[in-house]
Amino acid sequence: MRPVVLGLQGTVDYLIEWDGATIEALADEYAVAVGELAAPGSVVDERSLLVTLLSFLASGRGGERHAASSEVVERFAARFRTEVALGGTSVRAALLLRRLGVPSLLHLVSRDDTVRRLLPAECASISSATEDTLDPHLIVQYREGDGARIGEVAIVAPSANRVIVADDPPASALRLAPELGDRVAEAGVFLVSGFNTIQDEGVLRERLREIREVIARMPEGGVVVYEDAGFHDQRFAPLVSRALADVVDVFGMNEDELQARRGRTLDLLDVSAVAAAVEEMKAELGQATLVVHTRHWTVVAGERAASFAAAADAGNAAAGARYLYGDDIGDAHVSSVAARERQPAARAFAAELERRLGRRARCLPAFDLHPDRPTTIGLGDTFVGGFIAELAREDAP
């Protein structure tokens, strides 16, 4: 089994489910108007946070936004029943890998008593943190049909998703631990993620320079996976693409991130629209293999698409297991999902997309799952965990 290093940051998450009655009461208290949802501004207080959430809900999209302070997050979360958990792409991937029997090493940028209490002892970690800090990420989960009445208008979610809001200075600084390079030099798989919360362009450019130096120490045959996220400042996304496309093997993203990067909304079952977006994204990335994972399908595009197809389908099954069964999943849950039928519309879509994109693309339909209470938080992170677990277990592509 190949050694796995997962970076670059973790979070303490405040998880809340949609509560229409509380949301409606807040909307009345703050006199929110439906017209405000079309173009929400920055999250500077509780009212603007509420407008942002309602805007996402109305579109059925998910994403991330920067808050002016952690106090805004804490105040809003206090109005709901809140579950505290550890999150971030690398941490959720590590937690899944642990349940699948795959060891890994986490790189963290912050610690506190919550992290020490919730991170299992089997999840080894290094950290750049020099003091304890707690800056929670608010994650609001909503399901298809959830909504609220704003004045005389009913706002209803057309599909399930989640929204993340946070002010996290350690994540925005994203300092690297001095020993990261030495640990990556012994790795077989290295996950890079977490640039999306950086607020300062100078800091971002410096961290990208540093991570390129770390990646250069990967052993021959190792696989570097970059996983995208919702950028708090979308202008920074192309900087990351340009800096990493020539040094990572896989450049991954979900449906919301693909749409944000292409600057338009996509019908995920429209072959022409998706093919155009994938081809545009692939042209931007050059040699890196593009992996886009969505609720309906996962596409792998690039010269090495066939090499990463099995890992992508393992990610599909892992994410499907979380969607169906929730957080505490293991090999049996993932295997049970992998044995299920695929979404009929996604099967037809996948066949046509592969025909359009040619031999350098594979499209894996998602599984046909219909839980009464689906889990929408952490699906992309769980996809990444399943993807990396498969890479760790197989020979180098």
Tab-separated table of C-alpha atoms in Angstrom:
chain	number	residue	atom	x	y	z
A	1	MET	CA	0.000	0.000	0.000
A	2	ARG	CA	1.372	3.399	-0.966
A	3	PRO	CA	1.904	5.985	1.827
A	4	VAL	CA	-0.650	8.819	1.743
A	5	VAL	CA	-0.159	12.458	2.786
A	6	LEU	CA	-3.264	14.671	2.947
A	7	GLY	CA	-3.043	18.464	2.988
A	8	LEU	CA	-3.291	21.246	3.546
A	9	GLN	CA	-5.851	22.193	6.217
A	10	GLY	CA	-8.715	20.993	8.363
A	11	THR	CA	-11.645	22.770	9.972
A	12	VAL	CA	-13.991	22.647	12.934
A	13	ASP	CA	-17.471	22.586	11.413
A	14	TYR	CA	-20.764	23.716	12.880
A	15	LEU	CA	-23.292	21.602	10.987
A	16	ILE	CA	-26.935	22.637	10.863
A	17	GLU	CA	-29.871	21.337	8.875
A	18	TRP	CA	-32.360	23.618	7.195
A	19	ASP	CA	-35.017	24.873	9.634
A	20	GLY	CA	-37.636	26.735	7.637
A	21	ALA	CA	-39.460	28.149	10.648
A	22	THR	CA	-36.311	29.705	12.125
A	23	ILE	CA	-35.230	31.005	8.723
A	24	GLU	CA	-38.644	32.595	8.129
A	25	ALA	CA	-38.582	34.250	11.539
A	26	LEU	CA	-35.142	35.688	10.835
A	27	ALA	CA	-36.217	36.875	7.387
A	28	ASP	CA	-39.168	38.680	8.990
A	29	GLU	CA	-36.962	40.151	11.727
A	30	TYR	CA	-34.498	41.523	9.185
A	31	ALA	CA	-37.157	42.470	6.597
A	32	VAL	CA	-35.464	40.485	3.834
A	33	ALA	CA	-36.972	41.027	0.374
A	34	VAL	CA	-37.012	38.416	-2.396
A	35	GLY	CA	-35.305	40.828	-4.797
A	36	GLU	CA	-32.163	40.798	-2.627
A	37	LEU	CA	-31.570	37.113	-3.371
A	38	ALA	CA	-30.612	37.722	-6.995
A	39	ALA	CA	-27.292	39.376	-6.124
A	40	PRO	CA	-26.234	38.782	-2.502
A	41	GLY	CA	-23.302	40.842	-1.266
A	42	SER	CA	-20.518	40.079	1.175
A	43	VAL	CA	-21.269	38.294	4.449
A	44	VAL	CA	-20.666	41.089	6.948
A	45	ASP	CA	-23.377	40.361	9.525
A	46	GLU	CA	-26.173	37.931	10.327
A	47	ARG	CA	-28.594	39.537	7.875
A	48	SER	CA	-26.253	39.282	4.899
A	49	LEU	CA	-25.435	35.690	5.873
A	50	LEU	CA	-29.164	34.916	5.775
A	51	VAL	CA	-29.565	36.536	2.340
A	52	THR	CA	-26.618	34.514	1.032
A	53	LEU	CA	-28.070	31.236	2.300
A	54	LEU	CA	-31.483	31.964	0.790
A	55	SER	CA	-29.861	32.855	-2.521
A	56	PHE	CA	-28.023	29.518	-2.654
A	57	LEU	CA	-31.154	27.618	-1.631
A	58	ALA	CA	-33.234	29.240	-4.370
A	59	SER	CA	-30.712	28.150	-7.022
A	60	GLY	CA	-30.085	24.655	-5.649
A	61	ARG	CA	-26.366	25.394	-5.858
A	62	GLY	CA	-23.766	24.964	-3.145
A	63	GLY	CA	-20.657	27.006	-2.419
A	64	GLU	CA	-18.465	28.806	0.075
A	65	ARG	CA	-18.368	32.395	1.309
A	66	HIS	CA	-16.058	34.373	3.562
A	67	ALA	CA	-17.585	35.957	6.663
A	68	ALA	CA	-16.390	39.208	8.220
A	69	SER	CA	-15.747	37.448	11.535
A	70	SER	CA	-16.236	34.182	13.379
A	71	GLU	CA	-18.667	36.043	15.651
A	72	VAL	CA	-21.120	36.261	12.731
A	73	VAL	CA	-20.892	32.482	12.285
A	74	GLU	CA	-21.242	31.767	16.014
A	75	ARG	CA	-24.262	34.036	16.393
A	76	PHE	CA	-26.131	32.472	13.496
A	77	ALA	CA	-25.292	28.881	14.521
A	78	ALA	CA	-26.558	29.538	18.064
A	79	ARG	CA	-30.104	29.879	16.674
A	80	PHE	CA	-30.131	26.255	15.498
A	81	ARG	CA	-29.453	22.785	16.805
A	82	THR	CA	-25.799	22.442	15.879
A	83	GLU	CA	-23.546	19.417	15.483
A	84	VAL	CA	-19.806	20.007	15.901
A	85	ALA	CA	-17.553	17.924	13.660
A	86	LEU	CA	-14.175	18.007	11.970
A	87	GLY	CA	-14.158	18.902	8.309
A	88	GLY	CA	-12.136	20.067	5.376
A	89	THR	CA	-11.348	17.928	2.351
A	90	SER	CA	-8.191	16.384	3.775
A	91	VAL	CA	-9.681	15.606	7.199
A	92	ARG	CA	-12.876	14.022	5.885
A	93	ALA	CA	-10.780	12.023	3.423
A	94	ALA	CA	-8.547	10.868	6.287
A	95	LEU	CA	-11.538	9.815	8.383
A	96	LEU	CA	-12.875	7.721	5.509
A	97	LEU	CA	-9.441	6.219	4.777
A	98	ARG	CA	-9.210	5.178	8.437
A	99	ARG	CA	-12.524	3.327	8.179
A	100	LEU	CA	-11.329	1.680	4.957
A	101	GLY	CA	-8.082	0.525	6.567
A	102	VAL	CA	-5.802	2.897	4.634
A	103	PRO	CA	-3.246	4.786	6.786
A	104	SER	CA	-2.569	8.449	6.070
A	105	LEU	CA	-0.802	11.514	7.430
A	106	LEU	CA	-2.676	14.805	7.770
A	107	HIS	CA	-1.213	18.281	7.426
A	108	LEU	CA	-3.107	20.825	9.555
A	109	VAL	CA	-2.770	24.578	10.022
A	110	SER	CA	-4.827	24.937	13.225
A	111	ARG	CA	-5.480	23.017	16.436
A	112	ASP	CA	-7.591	23.343	19.551
A	113	ASP	CA	-9.250	21.127	22.142
A	114	THR	CA	-12.045	20.277	19.689
A	115	VAL	CA	-9.543	18.917	17.178
A	116	ARG	CA	-7.712	16.967	19.867
A	117	ARG	CA	-11.007	15.501	21.093
A	118	LEU	CA	-12.525	14.580	17.733
A	119	LEU	CA	-9.523	13.527	15.628
A	120	PRO	CA	-9.027	9.772	16.100
A	121	ALA	CA	-5.649	8.701	17.442
A	122	GLU	CA	-5.175	6.545	14.329
A	123	CYS	CA	-5.174	9.703	12.167
A	124	ALA	CA	-1.547	10.813	12.341
A	125	SER	CA	-0.920	14.514	11.751
A	126	ILE	CA	1.628	17.292	11.547
A	127	SER	CA	0.741	20.957	11.967
A	128	SER	CA	2.074	24.426	11.288
A	129	ALA	CA	0.033	25.845	14.193
A	130	THR	CA	1.993	27.518	17.003
A	131	GLU	CA	-1.014	28.256	19.248
A	132	ASP	CA	-4.587	27.079	19.742
A	133	THR	CA	-7.288	28.789	17.665
A	134	LEU	CA	-10.948	28.081	16.964
A	135	ASP	CA	-12.627	29.624	13.916
A	136	PRO	CA	-15.617	27.422	13.061
A	137	HIS	CA	-17.004	26.877	9.583
A	138	LEU	CA	-20.780	27.092	9.375
A	139	ILE	CA	-22.187	24.419	7.050
A	140	VAL	CA	-25.879	24.594	6.274
A	141	GLN	CA	-27.355	21.482	4.677
A	142	TYR	CA	-30.584	21.626	2.734
A	143	ARG	CA	-32.554	18.992	0.872
A	144	GLU	CA	-34.739	19.126	-2.213
A	145	GLY	CA	-38.026	20.733	-1.223
A	146	ASP	CA	-36.627	22.594	1.789
A	147	GLY	CA	-37.533	26.251	1.791
A	148	ALA	CA	-38.981	29.297	3.492
A	149	ARG	CA	-41.584	31.937	2.798
A	150	ILE	CA	-40.124	35.396	2.206
A	151	GLY	CA	-43.014	37.820	2.367
A	152	GLU	CA	-45.617	36.397	0.000
A	153	VAL	CA	-43.123	34.280	-1.973
A	154	ALA	CA	-42.191	30.658	-1.205
A	155	ILE	CA	-38.515	29.911	-1.835
A	156	VAL	CA	-37.993	26.168	-2.431
A	157	ALA	CA	-34.749	24.281	-3.088
A	158	PRO	CA	-34.862	22.519	-6.477
A	159	SER	CA	-32.128	20.093	-5.340
A	160	ALA	CA	-30.106	19.152	-2.264
A	161	ASN	CA	-26.819	20.902	-1.487
A	162	ARG	CA	-24.845	22.717	1.223
A	163	VAL	CA	-23.390	26.175	1.884
A	164	ILE	CA	-20.201	26.926	3.850
A	165	VAL	CA	-19.510	30.276	5.536
A	166	ALA	CA	-16.387	31.011	7.593
A	167	ASP	CA	-13.716	33.435	8.717
A	168	ASP	CA	-10.645	31.279	9.356
A	169	PRO	CA	-7.363	33.232	9.681
A	170	PRO	CA	-5.093	30.146	9.964
A	171	ALA	CA	-6.645	28.728	6.797
A	172	SER	CA	-6.268	32.103	5.076
A	173	ALA	CA	-2.574	32.137	6.012
A	174	LEU	CA	-2.144	28.427	5.101
A	175	ARG	CA	1.351	28.160	6.551
A	176	LEU	CA	3.135	24.910	5.763
A	177	ALA	CA	4.777	22.791	8.455
A	178	PRO	CA	8.575	22.625	7.996
A	179	GLU	CA	8.519	18.825	7.868
A	180	LEU	CA	5.905	18.572	5.106
A	181	GLY	CA	8.494	18.276	2.340
A	182	ASP	CA	10.271	15.407	4.107
A	183	ARG	CA	7.011	13.518	4.558
A	184	VAL	CA	5.961	14.058	0.949
A	185	ALA	CA	9.363	12.752	-0.158
A	186	GLU	CA	8.278	9.380	1.257
A	187	ALA	CA	4.693	9.455	-0.080
A	188	GLY	CA	3.004	7.541	-2.856
A	189	VAL	CA	-0.088	9.773	-2.955
A	190	PHE	CA	-0.247	13.454	-1.976
A	191	LEU	CA	-3.501	15.416	-1.728
A	192	VAL	CA	-3.276	19.194	-2.149
A	193	SER	CA	-6.292	21.327	-1.178
A	194	GLY	CA	-7.246	24.413	0.802
A	195	PHE	CA	-6.140	27.435	-1.239
A	196	ASN	CA	-9.700	28.691	-1.622
A	197	THR	CA	-9.897	30.574	1.697
A	198	ILE	CA	-6.782	32.721	1.158
A	199	GLN	CA	-7.727	36.406	1.041
A	200	ASP	CA	-4.413	38.006	0.019
A	201	GLU	CA	-2.963	37.519	-3.471
A	202	GLY	CA	0.609	37.877	-2.235
A	203	VAL	CA	0.067	35.132	0.351
A	204	LEU	CA	-1.534	32.905	-2.269
A	205	ARG	CA	1.357	33.309	-4.704
A	206	GLU	CA	3.896	32.546	-1.971
A	207	ARG	CA	2.046	29.404	-0.821
A	208	LEU	CA	1.764	28.207	-4.409
A	209	ARG	CA	5.513	28.676	-4.824
A	210	GLU	CA	6.137	26.734	-1.617
A	211	ILE	CA	3.816	23.874	-2.517
A	212	ARG	CA	5.478	23.505	-5.927
A	213	GLU	CA	8.754	23.004	-4.079
A	214	VAL	CA	7.130	20.377	-1.859
A	215	ILE	CA	5.569	18.573	-4.832
A	216	ALA	CA	8.970	18.467	-6.528
A	217	ARG	CA	10.077	16.088	-3.757
A	218	MET	CA	7.460	13.446	-4.615
A	219	PRO	CA	9.083	10.112	-5.508
A	220	GLU	CA	8.941	8.875	-9.086
A	221	GLY	CA	5.634	7.118	-9.714
A	222	GLY	CA	3.842	9.045	-6.971
A	223	VAL	CA	0.470	10.646	-7.660
A	224	VAL	CA	-0.358	14.255	-6.747
A	225	VAL	CA	-4.075	15.028	-6.519
A	226	TYR	CA	-5.340	18.613	-6.324
A	227	GLU	CA	-8.952	19.058	-5.198
A	228	ASP	CA	-10.603	22.397	-5.910
A	229	ALA	CA	-13.057	24.187	-3.617
A	230	GLY	CA	-15.362	27.190	-3.572
A	231	PHE	CA	-13.055	30.207	-3.687
A	232	HIS	CA	-13.964	33.034	-1.351
A	233	ASP	CA	-12.452	35.301	-4.008
A	234	GLN	CA	-13.174	33.696	-7.378
A	235	ARG	CA	-10.515	35.866	-9.056
A	236	PHE	CA	-7.872	33.693	-7.396
A	237	ALA	CA	-9.039	30.406	-8.924
A	238	PRO	CA	-7.137	30.854	-12.237
A	239	LEU	CA	-3.930	31.630	-10.314
A	240	VAL	CA	-4.117	28.196	-8.707
A	241	SER	CA	-4.817	26.490	-12.043
A	242	ARG	CA	-1.835	28.121	-13.703
A	243	ALA	CA	0.499	27.392	-10.781
A	244	LEU	CA	-0.401	23.737	-10.298
A	245	ALA	CA	-1.574	22.346	-13.650
A	246	ASP	CA	1.927	21.295	-14.708
A	247	VAL	CA	2.912	19.655	-11.387
A	248	VAL	CA	-0.211	17.729	-10.340
A	249	ASP	CA	-1.409	14.489	-11.898
A	250	VAL	CA	-5.108	14.999	-11.129
A	251	PHE	CA	-7.043	18.278	-10.935
A	252	GLY	CA	-10.418	17.543	-9.326
A	253	MET	CA	-13.566	19.577	-8.708
A	254	ASN	CA	-17.297	19.206	-8.132
A	255	GLU	CA	-20.184	20.525	-10.224
A	256	ASP	CA	-20.430	23.860	-8.389
A	257	GLU	CA	-16.718	24.511	-8.807
A	258	LEU	CA	-16.805	23.656	-12.519
A	259	GLN	CA	-19.684	26.098	-13.019
A	260	ALA	CA	-17.934	28.817	-11.007
A	261	ARG	CA	-14.758	28.393	-13.049
A	262	ARG	CA	-16.633	28.477	-16.349
A	263	GLY	CA	-18.829	31.387	-15.234
A	264	ARG	CA	-22.152	29.836	-16.178
A	265	THR	CA	-24.841	27.475	-14.945
A	266	LEU	CA	-24.903	24.031	-16.541
A	267	ASP	CA	-27.646	21.502	-17.053
A	268	LEU	CA	-25.690	18.478	-15.838
A	269	LEU	CA	-27.506	16.148	-18.239
A	270	ASP	CA	-27.010	18.363	-21.312
A	271	VAL	CA	-24.205	16.594	-23.172
A	272	SER	CA	-23.305	19.550	-25.396
A	273	ALA	CA	-23.095	22.024	-22.511
A	274	VAL	CA	-21.050	19.703	-20.297
A	275	ALA	CA	-18.728	18.651	-23.124
A	276	ALA	CA	-17.962	22.295	-23.895
A	277	ALA	CA	-17.248	23.091	-20.215
A	278	VAL	CA	-15.029	20.032	-19.809
A	279	GLU	CA	-13.075	20.804	-22.973
A	280	GLU	CA	-12.579	24.420	-21.876
A	281	MET	CA	-11.409	23.325	-18.438
A	282	LYS	CA	-9.110	20.675	-19.884
A	283	ALA	CA	-7.534	23.206	-22.244
A	284	GLU	CA	-6.813	25.437	-19.250
A	285	LEU	CA	-5.109	22.584	-17.357
A	286	GLY	CA	-2.878	21.155	-20.072
A	287	GLN	CA	-1.296	17.827	-19.051
A	288	ALA	CA	-3.146	17.335	-15.746
A	289	THR	CA	-5.994	14.835	-15.767
A	290	LEU	CA	-9.288	16.601	-15.077
A	291	VAL	CA	-11.765	14.856	-12.741
A	292	VAL	CA	-15.224	16.419	-12.323
A	293	HIS	CA	-17.544	14.672	-9.852
A	294	THR	CA	-21.245	15.514	-9.732
A	295	ARG	CA	-24.529	14.127	-8.429
A	296	HIS	CA	-25.143	12.418	-11.795
A	297	TRP	CA	-21.739	11.377	-13.101
A	298	THR	CA	-17.961	11.670	-12.818
A	299	VAL	CA	-15.908	12.506	-15.883
A	300	VAL	CA	-12.169	11.838	-16.183
A	301	ALA	CA	-10.495	13.679	-19.060
A	302	GLY	CA	-6.896	13.560	-20.247
A	303	GLU	CA	-4.263	11.250	-21.679
A	304	ARG	CA	-4.304	9.164	-18.467
A	305	ALA	CA	-8.078	8.995	-18.133
A	306	ALA	CA	-8.175	5.191	-18.328
A	307	SER	CA	-5.575	4.950	-15.539
A	308	PHE	CA	-7.710	6.954	-13.117
A	309	ALA	CA	-11.148	5.596	-14.067
A	310	ALA	CA	-11.200	2.888	-11.371
A	311	ALA	CA	-10.255	5.415	-8.691
A	312	ALA	CA	-12.985	7.761	-9.925
A	313	ASP	CA	-15.605	5.030	-9.689
A	314	ALA	CA	-14.379	4.140	-6.195
A	315	GLY	CA	-14.935	7.794	-5.348
A	316	ASN	CA	-18.443	7.578	-6.830
A	317	ALA	CA	-19.271	4.615	-4.589
A	318	ALA	CA	-17.831	6.253	-1.464
A	319	ALA	CA	-19.742	9.496	-2.015
A	320	GLY	CA	-22.887	7.513	-2.756
A	321	ALA	CA	-22.464	5.606	0.502
A	322	ARG	CA	-22.229	8.835	2.480
A	323	TYR	CA	-25.262	10.260	0.668
A	324	LEU	CA	-27.246	7.112	1.486
A	325	TYR	CA	-25.966	6.069	4.919
A	326	GLY	CA	-24.451	9.199	6.462
A	327	ASP	CA	-21.091	9.804	8.095
A	328	ASP	CA	-20.181	6.446	9.634
A	329	ILE	CA	-19.500	4.358	6.536
A	330	GLY	CA	-16.991	1.616	5.854
A	331	ASP	CA	-16.082	-0.985	3.229
A	332	ALA	CA	-19.410	-2.809	3.515
A	333	HIS	CA	-21.425	0.361	2.855
A	334	VAL	CA	-19.249	1.354	-0.103
A	335	SER	CA	-19.413	-2.149	-1.569
A	336	SER	CA	-23.192	-2.223	-1.236
A	337	VAL	CA	-23.483	1.018	-3.206
A	338	ALA	CA	-21.007	-0.185	-5.844
A	339	ALA	CA	-23.323	-3.157	-6.504
A	340	ARG	CA	-26.369	-0.961	-7.196
A	341	GLU	CA	-27.795	0.179	-10.504
A	342	ARG	CA	-26.652	3.412	-12.121
A	343	GLN	CA	-28.938	6.373	-12.773
A	344	PRO	CA	-30.672	5.620	-16.107
A	345	ALA	CA	-30.377	9.173	-17.436
A	346	ALA	CA	-26.730	9.285	-16.360
A	347	ARG	CA	-25.967	6.049	-18.238
A	348	ALA	CA	-27.242	7.511	-21.494
A	349	PHE	CA	-25.445	10.800	-20.796
A	350	ALA	CA	-22.134	9.021	-20.085
A	351	ALA	CA	-22.204	7.031	-23.287
A	352	GLU	CA	-22.854	10.124	-25.390
A	353	LEU	CA	-20.285	12.248	-23.540
A	354	GLU	CA	-17.581	9.642	-24.101
A	355	ARG	CA	-18.500	9.592	-27.794
A	356	ARG	CA	-18.210	13.398	-27.936
A	357	LEU	CA	-14.935	13.663	-25.996
A	358	GLY	CA	-13.197	10.648	-27.537
A	359	ARG	CA	-10.772	8.090	-26.199
A	360	ARG	CA	-9.123	10.495	-23.745
A	361	ALA	CA	-12.218	10.669	-21.573
A	362	ARG	CA	-14.163	8.305	-19.355
A	363	CYS	CA	-17.559	9.066	-17.822
A	364	LEU	CA	-18.852	7.024	-14.879
A	365	PRO	CA	-22.594	7.310	-14.153
A	366	ALA	CA	-23.559	7.889	-10.528
A	367	PHE	CA	-25.526	5.294	-8.587
A	368	ASP	CA	-29.316	5.404	-8.451
A	369	LEU	CA	-29.962	6.283	-4.793
A	370	HIS	CA	-33.105	7.696	-3.206
A	371	PRO	CA	-32.708	8.052	0.583
A	372	ASP	CA	-35.444	9.751	2.580
A	373	ARG	CA	-32.886	11.906	4.395
A	374	PRO	CA	-29.775	12.238	2.219
A	375	THR	CA	-26.512	13.577	3.601
A	376	THR	CA	-25.260	16.464	1.437
A	377	ILE	CA	-22.338	17.636	3.583
A	378	GLY	CA	-18.925	16.205	2.733
A	379	LEU	CA	-19.868	14.318	-0.434
A	380	GLY	CA	-17.002	15.790	-2.455
A	381	ASP	CA	-14.551	15.149	0.385
A	382	THR	CA	-15.758	11.558	0.593
A	383	PHE	CA	-15.366	11.179	-3.178
A	384	VAL	CA	-11.751	12.288	-2.745
A	385	GLY	CA	-11.254	9.789	0.081
A	386	GLY	CA	-12.577	6.931	-2.036
A	387	PHE	CA	-10.487	8.054	-5.003
A	388	ILE	CA	-7.293	8.182	-2.919
A	389	ALA	CA	-8.025	4.869	-1.172
A	390	GLU	CA	-8.111	3.182	-4.579
A	391	LEU	CA	-4.862	4.879	-5.624
A	392	ALA	CA	-3.184	3.797	-2.388
A	393	ARG	CA	-4.183	0.188	-2.975
A	394	GLU	CA	-3.249	-0.079	-6.640
A	395	ASP	CA	-0.028	0.069	-8.608
A	396	ALA	CA	1.084	3.470	-9.905
A	397	PRO	CA	-0.804	4.397	-13.089
